[in-house]
Amino acid sequence: MSVAIAYTEFGGPEVLQQIEIPAPLPAAGEVALRIEAAGVNPIDAKLRSGRRASAEITDPRRVGSDGAGIVTAIGEGVDGFRIGQPVVFFGATGAYASDLVVSAQNVHPRPPLVSAAEGAALGIPVGTAYQTLRSLSVGAGDTLLVHGGSGAVGQAIIQFAVLWGATVIATSSERRFDRVRELGGLPVAYGEGLLERIREAAPAGVTVAIDAAGTDEALQASLDLVADRERIATLVRGKDAGGLGIRAFSGGSPSPLTAQQLAWRAESVPVTLALLAAGAFSLELGPSFPLSEAAAAHRAVEEGADGKVTLTP
Ligand SMILES: NC(=O)c1ccc[n+]([C@@H]2O[C@H](COP(=O)([O-])OP(=O)(O)OC[C@H]3O[C@@H](n4cnc5c(N)ncnc54)[C@H](OP(=O)(O)O)[C@@H]3O)[C@@H](O)[C@H]2O)c1
């Protein structure tokens, strides 16, 4: 019997329940997977708690979009996969499960050097980082400020931006400075006096800013430092972006992502898998929980655990 995590009411982590599901069979264009690891993202907890608005719950609502697994069945019209193949997927519905069907377009072979947990850590964080940097045309000559540089999204932002030739100032707690440095970022502590510390770290100025923290302080520092509001984006305060004249990519924004932005998000996964296989990208893994302890995994994310939290069936 297959199992999955679902909830029937919004609330605290305790609303996450393990349910039995029929073994899923792939339709045309899909592959079926035995899940080895699922990524736990902050959006999963925001949706569960109702902090991020979503449709009324009518049926048990499944959780999770990113993961890694082994191909168990292949739907009609799907080429390029074989039974038993290790893969990575993103953009699925209900990744917190033992078995899942996923559109073959969202599935990529997992290179031997990439662990299941690393594969599960890709989808939302790297997709968001890659798309945001592409949307803002970040590259050589830029000094990028990223708020929340020590988080999963921030770490991916630092690495892509450095790879593409930008200088990166990244805010984090002091305890996370070493990790930020390791990735090529210049760490600056968030909190009182932030603006002065950034000015000191970037005496020639900041040309582009990304908010992956969502605090008033982060938004204000970006507004004070970057002259061109088209080059300021928030990933968290999407609702406030219009009023501030800055850009938002999801994060509660009323504007959906464009086809190009979605294409960049999808492109990020094979790009990052290739970088990982070449030893040119680093993923920080956090605590891993059994599927039956999904509630504890959500608590860890909500308490700000270091590294990507994963679930293993
Ligand atoms: N718009 C989108 O498409 C999209 C996609 C993915 C994520 N997001 C959102 O982006 C945010 C980050 O996601 P994530 O997966 O990177 O989360 P994460 O791994 O939990 O990272 C959270 C980050 O926030 C920092 N932080 C905590 N308190 C802070 C404060 N008071 N001021 C400034 N920074 C603070 C943390 O720094 P320390 O740990 O060093 O304290 C850490 O760098 C979440 O709100 C998430 O929902 C949006």
mmCIF file of C-alpha atoms and ligand atoms in Angstrom:
data_model
loop_
_atom_site.group_PDB
_atom_site.id
_atom_site.type_symbol
_atom_site.label_atom_id
_atom_site.label_comp_id
_atom_site.label_asym_id
_atom_site.label_seq_id
_atom_site.Cartn_x
_atom_site.Cartn_y
_atom_site.Cartn_z
ATOM 1 C CA MET A 1 0.000 0.000 0.000
ATOM 2 C CA SER A 2 1.199 3.493 -0.824
ATOM 3 C CA VAL A 3 1.084 6.305 1.699
ATOM 4 C CA ALA A 4 1.013 10.083 1.499
ATOM 5 C CA ILE A 5 0.774 13.122 3.763
ATOM 6 C CA ALA A 6 -2.371 15.239 3.550
ATOM 7 C CA TYR A 7 -4.485 17.670 5.590
ATOM 8 C CA THR A 8 -8.202 18.369 5.700
ATOM 9 C CA GLU A 9 -8.117 21.704 7.584
ATOM 10 C CA PHE A 10 -5.702 24.611 7.795
ATOM 11 C CA GLY A 11 -3.733 24.759 11.025
ATOM 12 C CA GLY A 12 -0.512 23.905 12.850
ATOM 13 C CA PRO A 13 1.877 21.131 11.779
ATOM 14 C CA GLU A 14 -0.332 18.606 13.625
ATOM 15 C CA VAL A 15 -2.953 18.790 10.835
ATOM 16 C CA LEU A 16 -0.544 16.796 8.640
ATOM 17 C CA GLN A 17 -1.739 13.192 8.620
ATOM 18 C CA GLN A 18 -0.433 10.072 6.933
ATOM 19 C CA ILE A 19 -3.085 8.495 4.694
ATOM 20 C CA GLU A 20 -3.155 5.377 2.536
ATOM 21 C CA ILE A 21 -3.510 5.926 -1.199
ATOM 22 C CA PRO A 22 -3.920 3.533 -4.135
ATOM 23 C CA ALA A 23 -0.617 2.889 -5.918
ATOM 24 C CA PRO A 24 -0.633 5.617 -8.601
ATOM 25 C CA LEU A 25 -0.400 4.569 -12.271
ATOM 26 C CA PRO A 26 1.074 6.875 -14.910
ATOM 27 C CA ALA A 27 -1.213 8.305 -17.617
ATOM 28 C CA ALA A 28 0.172 9.293 -21.018
ATOM 29 C CA GLY A 29 3.083 11.700 -20.604
ATOM 30 C CA GLU A 30 3.718 10.732 -16.969
ATOM 31 C CA VAL A 31 6.137 8.535 -15.052
ATOM 32 C CA ALA A 32 5.453 6.754 -11.760
ATOM 33 C CA LEU A 33 8.106 7.001 -9.063
ATOM 34 C CA ARG A 34 8.958 5.395 -5.751
ATOM 35 C CA ILE A 35 9.952 8.426 -3.735
ATOM 36 C CA GLU A 36 13.322 8.378 -1.961
ATOM 37 C CA ALA A 37 13.298 11.952 -0.631
ATOM 38 C CA ALA A 38 10.920 14.932 -0.715
ATOM 39 C CA GLY A 39 11.978 18.541 -0.195
ATOM 40 C CA VAL A 40 10.164 20.577 2.471
ATOM 41 C CA ASN A 41 9.747 24.196 1.409
ATOM 42 C CA PRO A 42 8.502 27.201 3.425
ATOM 43 C CA ILE A 43 5.535 27.544 1.025
ATOM 44 C CA ASP A 44 4.303 24.077 2.104
ATOM 45 C CA ALA A 45 4.029 25.343 5.689
ATOM 46 C CA LYS A 46 2.543 28.712 4.660
ATOM 47 C CA LEU A 47 -0.207 26.982 2.668
ATOM 48 C CA ARG A 48 -0.858 24.436 5.447
ATOM 49 C CA SER A 49 -1.244 27.153 8.079
ATOM 50 C CA GLY A 50 -3.414 29.356 5.849
ATOM 51 C CA ARG A 51 -0.827 32.179 6.075
ATOM 52 C CA ARG A 52 -0.726 31.993 2.269
ATOM 53 C CA ALA A 53 -4.277 32.074 0.890
ATOM 54 C CA SER A 54 -5.425 29.092 -1.161
ATOM 55 C CA ALA A 55 -8.699 27.509 -2.265
ATOM 56 C CA GLU A 56 -11.122 26.013 0.255
ATOM 57 C CA ILE A 57 -10.191 22.432 1.187
ATOM 58 C CA THR A 58 -12.725 19.963 -0.173
ATOM 59 C CA ASP A 59 -10.664 16.721 -0.352
ATOM 60 C CA PRO A 60 -7.572 15.744 1.658
ATOM 61 C CA ARG A 61 -4.944 18.172 0.385
ATOM 62 C CA ARG A 62 -1.612 16.654 -0.559
ATOM 63 C CA VAL A 63 1.667 18.440 0.162
ATOM 64 C CA GLY A 64 5.051 18.920 -1.509
ATOM 65 C CA SER A 65 6.324 19.621 -4.985
ATOM 66 C CA ASP A 66 9.983 18.566 -5.151
ATOM 67 C CA GLY A 67 11.738 15.251 -4.699
ATOM 68 C CA ALA A 68 13.869 12.397 -5.938
ATOM 69 C CA GLY A 69 12.970 8.786 -6.585
ATOM 70 C CA ILE A 70 13.210 5.700 -8.747
ATOM 71 C CA VAL A 71 11.144 5.171 -11.908
ATOM 72 C CA THR A 72 8.637 2.324 -11.385
ATOM 73 C CA ALA A 73 6.373 2.704 -14.458
ATOM 74 C CA ILE A 74 6.393 4.757 -17.649
ATOM 75 C CA GLY A 75 3.276 6.216 -19.312
ATOM 76 C CA GLU A 76 2.480 6.136 -23.002
ATOM 77 C CA GLY A 77 4.454 8.496 -25.201
ATOM 78 C CA VAL A 78 7.294 9.000 -22.694
ATOM 79 C CA ASP A 79 10.814 8.412 -24.015
ATOM 80 C CA GLY A 80 14.193 8.611 -22.361
ATOM 81 C CA PHE A 81 13.439 6.881 -19.031
ATOM 82 C CA ARG A 82 13.849 3.269 -17.871
ATOM 83 C CA ILE A 83 12.406 1.336 -14.937
ATOM 84 C CA GLY A 84 14.777 1.524 -11.964
ATOM 85 C CA GLN A 85 16.328 4.823 -13.053
ATOM 86 C CA PRO A 86 17.142 7.352 -10.294
ATOM 87 C CA VAL A 87 15.531 10.716 -11.065
ATOM 88 C CA VAL A 88 14.797 14.165 -9.678
ATOM 89 C CA PHE A 89 11.455 15.938 -10.071
ATOM 90 C CA PHE A 90 9.938 19.347 -9.409
ATOM 91 C CA GLY A 91 6.522 21.001 -9.742
ATOM 92 C CA ALA A 92 4.582 17.920 -8.615
ATOM 93 C CA THR A 93 1.472 17.744 -6.448
ATOM 94 C CA GLY A 94 1.920 15.633 -3.328
ATOM 95 C CA ALA A 95 5.634 14.858 -3.171
ATOM 96 C CA TYR A 96 5.295 13.905 0.516
ATOM 97 C CA ALA A 97 4.412 10.314 -0.398
ATOM 98 C CA SER A 98 5.862 6.859 -0.925
ATOM 99 C CA ASP A 99 4.733 6.754 -4.593
ATOM 100 C CA LEU A 100 3.771 9.467 -7.048
ATOM 101 C CA VAL A 101 3.071 10.112 -10.713
ATOM 102 C CA VAL A 102 4.744 13.164 -12.202
ATOM 103 C CA SER A 103 4.609 14.771 -15.647
ATOM 104 C CA ALA A 104 7.667 13.461 -17.521
ATOM 105 C CA GLN A 105 8.524 17.071 -18.454
ATOM 106 C CA ASN A 106 9.290 17.728 -14.776
ATOM 107 C CA VAL A 107 11.539 14.689 -14.324
ATOM 108 C CA HIS A 108 15.297 14.535 -14.959
ATOM 109 C CA PRO A 109 17.829 11.716 -14.628
ATOM 110 C CA ARG A 110 19.807 11.977 -11.383
ATOM 111 C CA PRO A 111 23.574 11.748 -11.885
ATOM 112 C CA PRO A 112 25.348 9.176 -9.652
ATOM 113 C CA LEU A 113 27.133 11.891 -7.656
ATOM 114 C CA VAL A 114 23.862 13.572 -6.644
ATOM 115 C CA SER A 115 22.122 12.051 -3.604
ATOM 116 C CA ALA A 116 18.341 11.689 -3.358
ATOM 117 C CA ALA A 117 18.227 14.364 -0.643
ATOM 118 C CA GLU A 118 20.230 16.762 -2.829
ATOM 119 C CA GLY A 119 17.894 16.067 -5.732
ATOM 120 C CA ALA A 120 14.913 16.830 -3.495
ATOM 121 C CA ALA A 121 16.527 20.139 -2.477
ATOM 122 C CA LEU A 122 16.498 21.587 -6.001
ATOM 123 C CA GLY A 123 13.013 22.412 -7.391
ATOM 124 C CA ILE A 124 11.593 25.491 -5.690
ATOM 125 C CA PRO A 125 14.812 27.026 -4.289
ATOM 126 C CA VAL A 126 17.004 26.766 -7.388
ATOM 127 C CA GLY A 127 14.109 27.479 -9.752
ATOM 128 C CA THR A 128 13.257 30.668 -7.899
ATOM 129 C CA ALA A 129 16.875 31.783 -7.643
ATOM 130 C CA TYR A 130 17.700 31.139 -11.298
ATOM 131 C CA GLN A 131 14.501 32.715 -12.647
ATOM 132 C CA THR A 132 14.799 35.803 -10.447
ATOM 133 C CA LEU A 133 18.407 36.431 -11.484
ATOM 134 C CA ARG A 134 17.522 35.944 -15.164
ATOM 135 C CA SER A 135 14.474 38.228 -14.857
ATOM 136 C CA LEU A 136 16.660 40.955 -13.336
ATOM 137 C CA SER A 137 19.461 40.331 -15.902
ATOM 138 C CA VAL A 138 22.054 39.939 -13.152
ATOM 139 C CA GLY A 139 25.586 39.503 -14.456
ATOM 140 C CA ALA A 140 29.100 40.912 -14.711
ATOM 141 C CA GLY A 141 29.348 44.472 -13.454
ATOM 142 C CA ASP A 142 26.481 44.054 -10.986
ATOM 143 C CA THR A 143 26.705 44.299 -7.231
ATOM 144 C CA LEU A 144 23.775 42.245 -6.004
ATOM 145 C CA LEU A 145 22.280 42.513 -2.518
ATOM 146 C CA VAL A 146 20.404 39.387 -1.429
ATOM 147 C CA HIS A 147 18.422 39.405 1.803
ATOM 148 C CA GLY A 148 18.284 35.910 3.346
ATOM 149 C CA GLY A 149 21.515 34.772 1.706
ATOM 150 C CA SER A 150 21.976 31.836 4.086
ATOM 151 C CA GLY A 151 18.612 30.243 3.202
ATOM 152 C CA ALA A 152 17.946 27.678 0.503
ATOM 153 C CA VAL A 153 16.909 30.288 -2.075
ATOM 154 C CA GLY A 154 19.618 32.742 -0.994
ATOM 155 C CA GLN A 155 22.406 30.163 -1.276
ATOM 156 C CA ALA A 156 21.329 29.342 -4.832
ATOM 157 C CA ILE A 157 21.116 33.054 -5.676
ATOM 158 C CA ILE A 158 24.668 33.636 -4.397
ATOM 159 C CA GLN A 159 26.086 30.738 -6.411
ATOM 160 C CA PHE A 160 24.394 31.531 -9.745
ATOM 161 C CA ALA A 161 25.146 35.249 -9.423
ATOM 162 C CA VAL A 162 28.835 34.634 -8.644
ATOM 163 C CA LEU A 163 29.013 32.145 -11.530
ATOM 164 C CA TRP A 164 27.560 34.790 -13.856
ATOM 165 C CA GLY A 165 30.122 37.396 -12.781
ATOM 166 C CA ALA A 166 28.314 39.509 -10.181
ATOM 167 C CA THR A 167 29.615 40.634 -6.786
ATOM 168 C CA VAL A 168 27.205 39.465 -4.066
ATOM 169 C CA ILE A 169 26.464 41.024 -0.683
ATOM 170 C CA ALA A 170 24.308 38.588 1.304
ATOM 171 C CA THR A 171 22.516 39.226 4.581
ATOM 172 C CA SER A 172 22.357 36.463 7.180
ATOM 173 C CA SER A 173 22.770 35.875 10.886
ATOM 174 C CA GLU A 174 26.405 36.062 12.022
ATOM 175 C CA ARG A 175 26.427 32.367 12.820
ATOM 176 C CA ARG A 176 25.914 31.708 9.065
ATOM 177 C CA PHE A 177 28.694 33.978 7.761
ATOM 178 C CA ASP A 178 31.071 31.087 6.982
ATOM 179 C CA ARG A 179 28.515 29.378 4.750
ATOM 180 C CA VAL A 180 27.867 32.617 2.839
ATOM 181 C CA ARG A 181 31.619 33.140 2.362
ATOM 182 C CA GLU A 182 32.091 29.540 1.212
ATOM 183 C CA LEU A 183 29.671 30.221 -1.652
ATOM 184 C CA GLY A 184 31.469 33.409 -2.697
ATOM 185 C CA GLY A 185 29.180 35.955 -1.027
ATOM 186 C CA LEU A 186 30.179 38.827 1.235
ATOM 187 C CA PRO A 187 28.144 38.364 4.444
ATOM 188 C CA VAL A 188 26.447 41.245 6.245
ATOM 189 C CA ALA A 189 24.386 40.764 9.417
ATOM 190 C CA TYR A 190 20.715 41.751 9.222
ATOM 191 C CA GLY A 191 19.285 43.869 12.061
ATOM 192 C CA GLU A 192 19.829 47.403 13.316
ATOM 193 C CA GLY A 193 22.480 49.295 11.351
ATOM 194 C CA LEU A 194 22.016 47.128 8.238
ATOM 195 C CA LEU A 195 22.136 50.021 5.783
ATOM 196 C CA GLU A 196 25.476 51.318 7.098
ATOM 197 C CA ARG A 197 27.002 47.844 7.032
ATOM 198 C CA ILE A 198 25.911 47.284 3.427
ATOM 199 C CA ARG A 199 27.299 50.693 2.379
ATOM 200 C CA GLU A 200 30.603 49.770 3.998
ATOM 201 C CA ALA A 201 30.652 46.374 2.239
ATOM 202 C CA ALA A 202 29.721 47.907 -1.135
ATOM 203 C CA PRO A 203 31.304 51.356 -1.279
ATOM 204 C CA ALA A 204 30.671 51.625 -5.042
ATOM 205 C CA GLY A 205 26.959 50.976 -4.500
ATOM 206 C CA VAL A 206 24.412 48.238 -5.089
ATOM 207 C CA THR A 207 22.911 47.833 -8.572
ATOM 208 C CA VAL A 208 20.290 45.147 -7.945
ATOM 209 C CA ALA A 209 18.532 43.649 -4.885
ATOM 210 C CA ILE A 210 16.513 40.513 -4.116
ATOM 211 C CA ASP A 211 14.474 40.039 -0.958
ATOM 212 C CA ALA A 212 14.248 36.425 0.227
ATOM 213 C CA ALA A 213 13.663 37.512 3.846
ATOM 214 C CA GLY A 214 10.425 39.479 3.718
ATOM 215 C CA THR A 215 11.154 41.959 6.515
ATOM 216 C CA ASP A 216 10.395 45.700 6.391
ATOM 217 C CA GLU A 217 14.090 46.266 7.046
ATOM 218 C CA ALA A 218 15.072 44.256 3.955
ATOM 219 C CA LEU A 219 12.618 46.081 1.700
ATOM 220 C CA GLN A 220 13.654 49.495 3.036
ATOM 221 C CA ALA A 221 17.375 48.789 2.590
ATOM 222 C CA SER A 222 16.775 47.753 -1.031
ATOM 223 C CA LEU A 223 14.742 50.917 -1.698
ATOM 224 C CA ASP A 224 17.445 53.099 -0.109
ATOM 225 C CA LEU A 225 20.317 51.501 -2.015
ATOM 226 C CA VAL A 226 19.090 50.650 -5.520
ATOM 227 C CA ALA A 227 18.122 53.583 -7.700
ATOM 228 C CA ASP A 228 16.237 51.592 -10.352
ATOM 229 C CA ARG A 229 13.122 50.000 -8.789
ATOM 230 C CA GLU A 230 12.836 47.670 -11.783
ATOM 231 C CA ARG A 231 15.962 46.018 -10.355
ATOM 232 C CA ILE A 232 14.498 45.376 -6.905
ATOM 233 C CA ALA A 233 12.485 42.192 -6.404
ATOM 234 C CA THR A 234 10.788 40.521 -3.488
ATOM 235 C CA LEU A 235 10.102 36.786 -3.289
ATOM 236 C CA VAL A 236 8.134 37.057 -0.054
ATOM 237 C CA ARG A 237 6.158 40.315 0.043
ATOM 238 C CA GLY A 238 4.477 39.991 -3.340
ATOM 239 C CA LYS A 239 1.344 41.766 -2.110
ATOM 240 C CA ASP A 240 3.338 44.908 -1.228
ATOM 241 C CA ALA A 241 5.468 45.068 -4.361
ATOM 242 C CA GLY A 242 2.991 47.012 -6.535
ATOM 243 C CA GLY A 243 2.636 49.778 -3.956
ATOM 244 C CA LEU A 244 6.416 50.114 -3.675
ATOM 245 C CA GLY A 245 6.954 50.061 -7.437
ATOM 246 C CA ILE A 246 9.234 47.026 -7.213
ATOM 247 C CA ARG A 247 9.019 43.603 -8.831
ATOM 248 C CA ALA A 248 7.661 40.402 -7.311
ATOM 249 C CA PHE A 249 7.945 36.835 -8.472
ATOM 250 C CA SER A 250 5.235 34.723 -6.794
ATOM 251 C CA GLY A 251 5.492 35.190 -3.012
ATOM 252 C CA GLY A 252 1.842 36.277 -2.804
ATOM 253 C CA SER A 253 2.032 38.533 -5.869
ATOM 254 C CA PRO A 254 -1.281 38.985 -7.712
ATOM 255 C CA SER A 255 0.635 38.669 -11.033
ATOM 256 C CA PRO A 256 1.352 35.118 -12.185
ATOM 257 C CA LEU A 257 4.773 34.201 -13.532
ATOM 258 C CA THR A 258 5.157 34.650 -17.297
ATOM 259 C CA ALA A 259 5.774 31.728 -19.659
ATOM 260 C CA GLN A 260 9.435 32.815 -19.902
ATOM 261 C CA GLN A 261 9.784 32.929 -16.118
ATOM 262 C CA LEU A 262 8.249 29.457 -15.785
ATOM 263 C CA ALA A 263 10.603 28.206 -18.498
ATOM 264 C CA TRP A 264 13.583 29.576 -16.552
ATOM 265 C CA ARG A 265 12.386 27.826 -13.397
ATOM 266 C CA ALA A 266 12.122 24.537 -15.298
ATOM 267 C CA GLU A 267 15.542 25.036 -16.959
ATOM 268 C CA SER A 268 17.221 25.544 -13.586
ATOM 269 C CA VAL A 269 16.900 21.891 -12.559
ATOM 270 C CA PRO A 270 18.933 20.243 -15.362
ATOM 271 C CA VAL A 271 21.371 23.183 -15.264
ATOM 272 C CA THR A 272 21.946 22.668 -11.538
ATOM 273 C CA LEU A 273 22.179 18.880 -11.874
ATOM 274 C CA ALA A 274 24.982 19.385 -14.412
ATOM 275 C CA LEU A 275 26.749 21.848 -12.094
ATOM 276 C CA LEU A 276 26.400 19.437 -9.152
ATOM 277 C CA ALA A 277 27.782 16.562 -11.216
ATOM 278 C CA ALA A 278 30.762 18.769 -12.090
ATOM 279 C CA GLY A 279 31.315 19.724 -8.442
ATOM 280 C CA ALA A 280 30.499 23.356 -9.259
ATOM 281 C CA PHE A 281 27.423 23.838 -7.054
ATOM 282 C CA SER A 282 26.846 23.183 -3.365
ATOM 283 C CA LEU A 283 23.627 22.231 -1.579
ATOM 284 C CA GLU A 284 23.356 22.439 2.183
ATOM 285 C CA LEU A 285 21.251 19.608 3.580
ATOM 286 C CA GLY A 286 19.433 20.024 6.864
ATOM 287 C CA PRO A 287 17.653 17.465 9.044
ATOM 288 C CA SER A 288 15.846 14.554 7.399
ATOM 289 C CA PHE A 289 12.622 13.105 8.853
ATOM 290 C CA PRO A 290 10.633 9.964 8.085
ATOM 291 C CA LEU A 291 7.438 10.672 6.133
ATOM 292 C CA SER A 292 5.347 9.839 9.211
ATOM 293 C CA GLU A 293 7.037 12.784 10.980
ATOM 294 C CA ALA A 294 6.045 15.411 8.415
ATOM 295 C CA ALA A 295 4.726 17.588 11.257
ATOM 296 C CA ALA A 296 8.193 17.668 12.857
ATOM 297 C CA ALA A 297 9.697 18.543 9.468
ATOM 298 C CA HIS A 298 7.318 21.513 9.159
ATOM 299 C CA ARG A 299 8.210 22.644 12.672
ATOM 300 C CA ALA A 300 11.899 22.519 11.732
ATOM 301 C CA VAL A 301 11.271 24.691 8.660
ATOM 302 C CA GLU A 302 9.146 27.151 10.625
ATOM 303 C CA GLU A 303 11.863 27.412 13.287
ATOM 304 C CA GLY A 304 14.474 28.274 10.621
ATOM 305 C CA ALA A 305 16.512 25.030 10.484
ATOM 306 C CA ASP A 306 19.842 25.373 8.682
ATOM 307 C CA GLY A 307 19.935 23.563 5.334
ATOM 308 C CA LYS A 308 17.206 21.932 3.288
ATOM 309 C CA VAL A 309 14.809 19.817 5.365
ATOM 310 C CA THR A 310 13.795 16.570 3.646
ATOM 311 C CA LEU A 311 11.363 13.691 4.201
ATOM 312 C CA THR A 312 12.203 10.066 3.472
ATOM 313 C CA PRO A 313 9.419 7.487 3.032
HETATM 314 N N1 LIG B 1 8.431 33.754 -4.503
HETATM 315 C C1 LIG B 1 8.803 32.520 -4.685
HETATM 316 O O1 LIG B 1 8.633 31.904 -5.739
HETATM 317 C C2 LIG B 1 9.491 31.841 -3.536
HETATM 318 C C3 LIG B 1 10.144 30.622 -3.741
HETATM 319 C C4 LIG B 1 10.845 30.058 -2.700
HETATM 320 C C5 LIG B 1 10.845 30.682 -1.453
HETATM 321 N N2 LIG B 1 10.147 31.818 -1.277
HETATM 322 C C6 LIG B 1 10.125 32.474 0.041
HETATM 323 O O2 LIG B 1 11.430 32.990 0.281
HETATM 324 C C7 LIG B 1 11.737 32.905 1.672
HETATM 325 C C8 LIG B 1 13.053 32.148 1.846
HETATM 326 O O3 LIG B 1 12.870 30.798 1.443
HETATM 327 P P1 LIG B 1 14.001 29.720 1.773
HETATM 328 O O4 LIG B 1 13.532 28.413 1.275
HETATM 329 O O5 LIG B 1 15.336 30.236 1.375
HETATM 330 O O6 LIG B 1 13.898 29.720 3.384
HETATM 331 P P2 LIG B 1 15.017 29.326 4.447
HETATM 332 O O7 LIG B 1 15.958 28.351 3.887
HETATM 333 O O8 LIG B 1 14.259 28.999 5.692
HETATM 334 O O9 LIG B 1 15.824 30.698 4.693
HETATM 335 C C9 LIG B 1 15.313 31.755 5.433
HETATM 336 C C10 LIG B 1 16.290 32.918 5.360
HETATM 337 O O10 LIG B 1 15.748 34.050 6.049
HETATM 338 C C11 LIG B 1 16.780 34.598 6.864
HETATM 339 N N3 LIG B 1 16.188 35.369 7.976
HETATM 340 C C12 LIG B 1 15.588 34.885 9.088
HETATM 341 N N4 LIG B 1 15.196 35.927 9.871
HETATM 342 C C13 LIG B 1 15.572 37.060 9.228
HETATM 343 C C14 LIG B 1 15.459 38.457 9.528
HETATM 344 N N5 LIG B 1 14.869 38.899 10.633
HETATM 345 N N6 LIG B 1 15.964 39.337 8.626
HETATM 346 C C15 LIG B 1 16.565 38.917 7.490
HETATM 347 N N7 LIG B 1 16.705 37.608 7.154
HETATM 348 C C16 LIG B 1 16.200 36.707 8.015
HETATM 349 C C17 LIG B 1 17.555 33.390 7.330
HETATM 350 O O11 LIG B 1 18.823 33.802 7.808
HETATM 351 P P3 LIG B 1 19.562 33.072 9.053
HETATM 352 O O12 LIG B 1 19.195 31.607 8.987
HETATM 353 O O13 LIG B 1 21.022 33.315 8.787
HETATM 354 O O14 LIG B 1 19.068 33.720 10.288
HETATM 355 C C18 LIG B 1 17.636 32.622 6.026
HETATM 356 O O15 LIG B 1 18.654 33.155 5.206
HETATM 357 C C19 LIG B 1 10.534 32.219 2.338
HETATM 358 O O16 LIG B 1 9.676 33.202 2.857
HETATM 359 C C20 LIG B 1 9.865 31.503 1.187
HETATM 360 O O17 LIG B 1 8.486 31.268 1.390
HETATM 361 C C21 LIG B 1 9.489 32.427 -2.288
#
